[in-house]
Amino acid sequence: MISRAYHATLFVLYQLCIVIGIAAMPLAIAARQAGFSLPIHRILATVEAAYENARR
C-alpha cells in the first residue's frame, strides 16, 4: 500500500514539475537572454528518474 502511495505521489510530483516548467517558459527564455539558465530540466530529470525507478 505504501508503494502505491509513493508511486502516486511521484506521478503527481512529476506532472507538477512539467506544469511548472511550462508556466516558467517565458521566465526561462528571459533568463537565457540575460545569460543564465534555470535548472528546471535537472529537477524534471531527477523526478522522472525516481518515478521510473518506482515503476519497476
A tleap script that builds the chain and sets N, CA, C and O, in Angstrom:
source leaprc.protein.ff14SB
mol = sequence {
  NMET ILE SER ARG ALA TYR HIE ALA THR LEU
  PHE VAL LEU TYR GLN LEU CYS ILE VAL ILE
  GLY ILE ALA ALA MET PRO LEU ALA ILE ALA
  ALA ARG GLN ALA GLY PHE SER LEU PRO ILE
  HIE ARG ILE LEU ALA THR VAL GLU ALA ALA
  TYR GLU ASN ALA ARG CARG
}
set mol.1.N position { 0.815 -1.192 0.000 }
set mol.1.CA position { 0.000 0.000 0.000 }
set mol.1.C position { 0.866 1.266 0.000 }
set mol.1.O position { 0.559 2.242 -0.685 }
set mol.2.N position { 1.947 1.232 0.777 }
set mol.2.CA position { 2.837 2.388 0.815 }
set mol.2.C position { 3.491 2.578 -0.548 }
set mol.2.O position { 3.673 3.708 -1.000 }
set mol.3.N position { 3.841 1.483 -1.195 }
set mol.3.CA position { 4.442 1.560 -2.513 }
set mol.3.C position { 3.494 2.230 -3.502 }
set mol.3.O position { 3.918 3.024 -4.342 }
set mol.4.N position { 2.236 1.911 -3.399 }
set mol.4.CA position { 1.238 2.516 -4.289 }
set mol.4.C position { 1.096 4.013 -4.021 }
set mol.4.O position { 0.980 4.804 -4.957 }
set mol.5.N position { 1.104 4.398 -2.760 }
set mol.5.CA position { 1.014 5.811 -2.399 }
set mol.5.C position { 2.281 6.553 -2.853 }
set mol.5.O position { 2.209 7.685 -3.331 }
set mol.6.N position { 3.422 5.909 -2.699 }
set mol.6.CA position { 4.687 6.507 -3.131 }
set mol.6.C position { 4.687 6.711 -4.640 }
set mol.6.O position { 5.096 7.766 -5.125 }
set mol.7.N position { 4.239 5.724 -5.371 }
set mol.7.CA position { 4.172 5.815 -6.827 }
set mol.7.C position { 3.217 6.927 -7.251 }
set mol.7.O position { 3.535 7.698 -8.156 }
set mol.8.N position { 2.076 7.017 -6.624 }
set mol.8.CA position { 1.109 8.067 -6.950 }
set mol.8.C position { 1.670 9.453 -6.628 }
set mol.8.O position { 1.468 10.397 -7.392 }
set mol.9.N position { 2.366 9.576 -5.510 }
set mol.9.CA position { 2.965 10.855 -5.134 }
set mol.9.C position { 4.030 11.278 -6.139 }
set mol.9.O position { 4.104 12.447 -6.518 }
set mol.10.N position { 4.852 10.328 -6.569 }
set mol.10.CA position { 5.869 10.646 -7.567 }
set mol.10.C position { 5.244 11.046 -8.892 }
set mol.10.O position { 5.748 11.940 -9.572 }
set mol.11.N position { 4.153 10.393 -9.264 }
set mol.11.CA position { 3.468 10.746 -10.505 }
set mol.11.C position { 2.937 12.174 -10.436 }
set mol.11.O position { 3.089 12.943 -11.385 }
set mol.12.N position { 2.320 12.523 -9.321 }
set mol.12.CA position { 1.788 13.883 -9.147 }
set mol.12.C position { 2.933 14.895 -9.141 }
set mol.12.O position { 2.817 15.963 -9.741 }
set mol.13.N position { 4.023 14.570 -8.476 }
set mol.13.CA position { 5.179 15.469 -8.447 }
set mol.13.C position { 5.765 15.654 -9.842 }
set mol.13.O position { 6.144 16.763 -10.217 }
set mol.14.N position { 5.840 14.573 -10.606 }
set mol.14.CA position { 6.347 14.645 -11.975 }
set mol.14.C position { 5.454 15.535 -12.835 }
set mol.14.O position { 5.952 16.387 -13.571 }
set mol.15.N position { 4.151 15.346 -12.749 }
set mol.15.CA position { 3.219 16.158 -13.520 }
set mol.15.C position { 3.285 17.626 -13.093 }
set mol.15.O position { 3.207 18.522 -13.934 }
set mol.16.N position { 3.428 17.868 -11.804 }
set mol.16.CA position { 3.533 19.232 -11.294 }
set mol.16.C position { 4.801 19.915 -11.800 }
set mol.16.O position { 4.778 21.101 -12.129 }
set mol.17.N position { 5.901 19.176 -11.863 }
set mol.17.CA position { 7.144 19.740 -12.396 }
set mol.17.C position { 6.991 20.105 -13.865 }
set mol.17.O position { 7.518 21.125 -14.309 }
set mol.18.N position { 6.277 19.287 -14.619 }
set mol.18.CA position { 6.047 19.599 -16.029 }
set mol.18.C position { 5.225 20.878 -16.158 }
set mol.18.O position { 5.546 21.742 -16.975 }
set mol.19.N position { 4.174 21.004 -15.361 }
set mol.19.CA position { 3.334 22.210 -15.409 }
set mol.19.C position { 4.136 23.447 -15.011 }
set mol.19.O position { 4.020 24.493 -15.649 }
set mol.20.N position { 4.935 23.333 -13.977 }
set mol.20.CA position { 5.767 24.462 -13.551 }
set mol.20.C position { 6.765 24.828 -14.643 }
set mol.20.O position { 7.016 26.008 -14.888 }
set mol.21.N position { 7.332 23.826 -15.295 }
set mol.21.CA position { 8.266 24.085 -16.382 }
set mol.21.C position { 7.614 24.819 -17.540 }
set mol.21.O position { 8.206 25.732 -18.115 }
set mol.22.N position { 6.396 24.420 -17.884 }
set mol.22.CA position { 5.672 25.095 -18.965 }
set mol.22.C position { 5.312 26.522 -18.558 }
set mol.22.O position { 5.439 27.452 -19.354 }
set mol.23.N position { 4.869 26.686 -17.328 }
set mol.23.CA position { 4.483 28.016 -16.853 }
set mol.23.C position { 5.691 28.948 -16.746 }
set mol.23.O position { 5.561 30.160 -16.915 }
set mol.24.N position { 6.854 28.385 -16.467 }
set mol.24.CA position { 8.059 29.201 -16.298 }
set mol.24.C position { 8.795 29.436 -17.616 }
set mol.24.O position { 9.864 30.045 -17.622 }
set mol.25.N position { 8.244 28.967 -18.717 }
set mol.25.CA position { 8.919 29.103 -20.005 }
set mol.25.C position { 9.266 30.555 -20.353 }
set mol.25.O position { 10.396 30.809 -20.769 }
set mol.26.N position { 8.342 31.526 -20.202 }
set mol.26.CA position { 8.726 32.913 -20.511 }
set mol.26.C position { 9.868 33.413 -19.625 }
set mol.26.O position { 10.751 34.133 -20.093 }
set mol.27.N position { 9.850 33.038 -18.373 }
set mol.27.CA position { 10.930 33.417 -17.466 }
set mol.27.C position { 12.244 32.757 -17.877 }
set mol.27.O position { 13.301 33.383 -17.818 }
set mol.28.N position { 12.177 31.506 -18.289 }
set mol.28.CA position { 13.381 30.797 -18.727 }
set mol.28.C position { 13.964 31.425 -19.990 }
set mol.28.O position { 15.183 31.525 -20.129 }
set mol.29.N position { 13.102 31.844 -20.904 }
set mol.29.CA position { 13.584 32.486 -22.129 }
set mol.29.C position { 14.259 33.815 -21.794 }
set mol.29.O position { 15.320 34.131 -22.333 }
set mol.30.N position { 13.645 34.587 -20.908 }
set mol.30.CA position { 14.242 35.861 -20.498 }
set mol.30.C position { 15.562 35.634 -19.764 }
set mol.30.O position { 16.520 36.382 -19.961 }
set mol.31.N position { 15.614 34.614 -18.926 }
set mol.31.CA position { 16.855 34.316 -18.195 }
set mol.31.C position { 17.957 33.905 -19.158 }
set mol.31.O position { 19.110 34.299 -18.982 }
set mol.32.N position { 17.622 33.123 -20.166 }
set mol.32.CA position { 18.638 32.696 -21.130 }
set mol.32.C position { 19.179 33.888 -21.906 }
set mol.32.O position { 20.374 33.953 -22.196 }
set mol.33.N position { 18.303 34.832 -22.244 }
set mol.33.CA position { 18.763 36.025 -22.945 }
set mol.33.C position { 19.652 36.880 -22.055 }
set mol.33.O position { 20.520 37.602 -22.546 }
set mol.34.N position { 19.436 36.799 -20.743 }
set mol.34.CA position { 20.251 37.551 -19.796 }
set mol.34.C position { 21.582 36.841 -19.516 }
set mol.34.O position { 22.473 37.420 -18.894 }
set mol.35.N position { 21.719 35.590 -19.973 }
set mol.35.CA position { 22.999 34.913 -19.824 }
set mol.35.C position { 23.045 33.773 -18.830 }
set mol.35.O position { 24.125 33.233 -18.593 }
set mol.36.N position { 21.954 33.386 -18.248 }
set mol.36.CA position { 21.959 32.229 -17.346 }
set mol.36.C position { 20.702 31.409 -17.592 }
set mol.36.O position { 19.753 31.873 -18.225 }
set mol.37.N position { 20.711 30.182 -17.081 }
set mol.37.CA position { 19.567 29.302 -17.315 }
set mol.37.C position { 18.992 28.814 -15.991 }
set mol.37.O position { 19.683 28.757 -14.974 }
set mol.38.N position { 17.730 28.468 -16.032 }
set mol.38.CA position { 17.055 27.920 -14.865 }
set mol.38.C position { 17.241 26.403 -14.844 }
set mol.38.O position { 17.232 25.779 -15.905 }
set mol.39.N position { 17.409 25.792 -13.670 }
set mol.39.CA position { 17.692 24.361 -13.597 }
set mol.39.C position { 16.434 23.477 -13.636 }
set mol.39.O position { 16.422 22.400 -13.041 }
set mol.40.N position { 15.405 23.911 -14.315 }
set mol.40.CA position { 14.157 23.146 -14.338 }
set mol.40.C position { 14.372 21.781 -14.983 }
set mol.40.O position { 13.777 20.795 -14.547 }
set mol.41.N position { 15.207 21.708 -16.011 }
set mol.41.CA position { 15.443 20.438 -16.687 }
set mol.41.C position { 16.103 19.420 -15.755 }
set mol.41.O position { 15.834 18.223 -15.854 }
set mol.42.N position { 16.961 19.888 -14.857 }
set mol.42.CA position { 17.595 18.964 -13.909 }
set mol.42.C position { 16.593 18.443 -12.891 }
set mol.42.O position { 16.623 17.266 -12.531 }
set mol.43.N position { 15.711 19.312 -12.428 }
set mol.43.CA position { 14.675 18.899 -11.477 }
set mol.43.C position { 13.753 17.875 -12.129 }
set mol.43.O position { 13.431 16.849 -11.529 }
set mol.44.N position { 13.336 18.154 -13.345 }
set mol.44.CA position { 12.448 17.248 -14.061 }
set mol.44.C position { 13.120 15.902 -14.309 }
set mol.44.O position { 12.474 14.864 -14.171 }
set mol.45.N position { 14.389 15.896 -14.668 }
set mol.45.CA position { 15.112 14.645 -14.898 }
set mol.45.C position { 15.225 13.820 -13.621 }
set mol.45.O position { 15.101 12.596 -13.654 }
set mol.46.N position { 15.459 14.489 -12.501 }
set mol.46.CA position { 15.572 13.791 -11.228 }
set mol.46.C position { 14.248 13.153 -10.824 }
set mol.46.O position { 14.207 11.999 -10.399 }
set mol.47.N position { 13.174 13.910 -10.961 }
set mol.47.CA position { 11.855 13.383 -10.599 }
set mol.47.C position { 11.452 12.270 -11.564 }
set mol.47.O position { 10.855 11.276 -11.152 }
set mol.48.N position { 11.775 12.435 -12.842 }
set mol.48.CA position { 11.453 11.397 -13.822 }
set mol.48.C position { 12.196 10.102 -13.508 }
set mol.48.O position { 11.618 9.019 -13.594 }
set mol.49.N position { 13.461 10.206 -13.147 }
set mol.49.CA position { 14.239 9.016 -12.802 }
set mol.49.C position { 13.660 8.317 -11.575 }
set mol.49.O position { 13.573 7.089 -11.548 }
set mol.50.N position { 13.270 9.076 -10.573 }
set mol.50.CA position { 12.665 8.484 -9.369 }
set mol.50.C position { 11.343 7.800 -9.707 }
set mol.50.O position { 11.044 6.723 -9.190 }
set mol.51.N position { 10.557 8.429 -10.576 }
set mol.51.CA position { 9.272 7.849 -10.986 }
set mol.51.C position { 9.494 6.556 -11.767 }
set mol.51.O position { 8.797 5.567 -11.541 }
set mol.52.N position { 10.447 6.560 -12.674 }
set mol.52.CA position { 10.740 5.351 -13.457 }
set mol.52.C position { 11.260 4.229 -12.565 }
set mol.52.O position { 10.899 3.069 -12.759 }
set mol.53.N position { 12.095 4.558 -11.599 }
set mol.53.CA position { 12.605 3.534 -10.671 }
set mol.53.C position { 11.495 2.965 -9.799 }
set mol.53.O position { 11.535 1.785 -9.448 }
set mol.54.N position { 10.525 3.762 -9.450 }
set mol.54.CA position { 9.411 3.296 -8.617 }
set mol.54.C position { 8.461 2.411 -9.410 }
set mol.54.O position { 7.792 1.550 -8.839 }
set mol.55.N position { 8.396 2.615 -10.715 }
set mol.55.CA position { 7.516 1.807 -11.548 }
set mol.55.C position { 7.985 0.377 -11.674 }
set mol.55.O position { 7.174 -0.516 -11.916 }
set mol.56.N position { 9.261 0.139 -11.518 }
set mol.56.CA position { 9.816 -1.202 -11.706 }
set mol.56.C position { 9.580 -2.080 -10.547 }
set mol.56.O position { 9.990 -3.241 -10.558 }
savepdb mol mol.pdb
quit
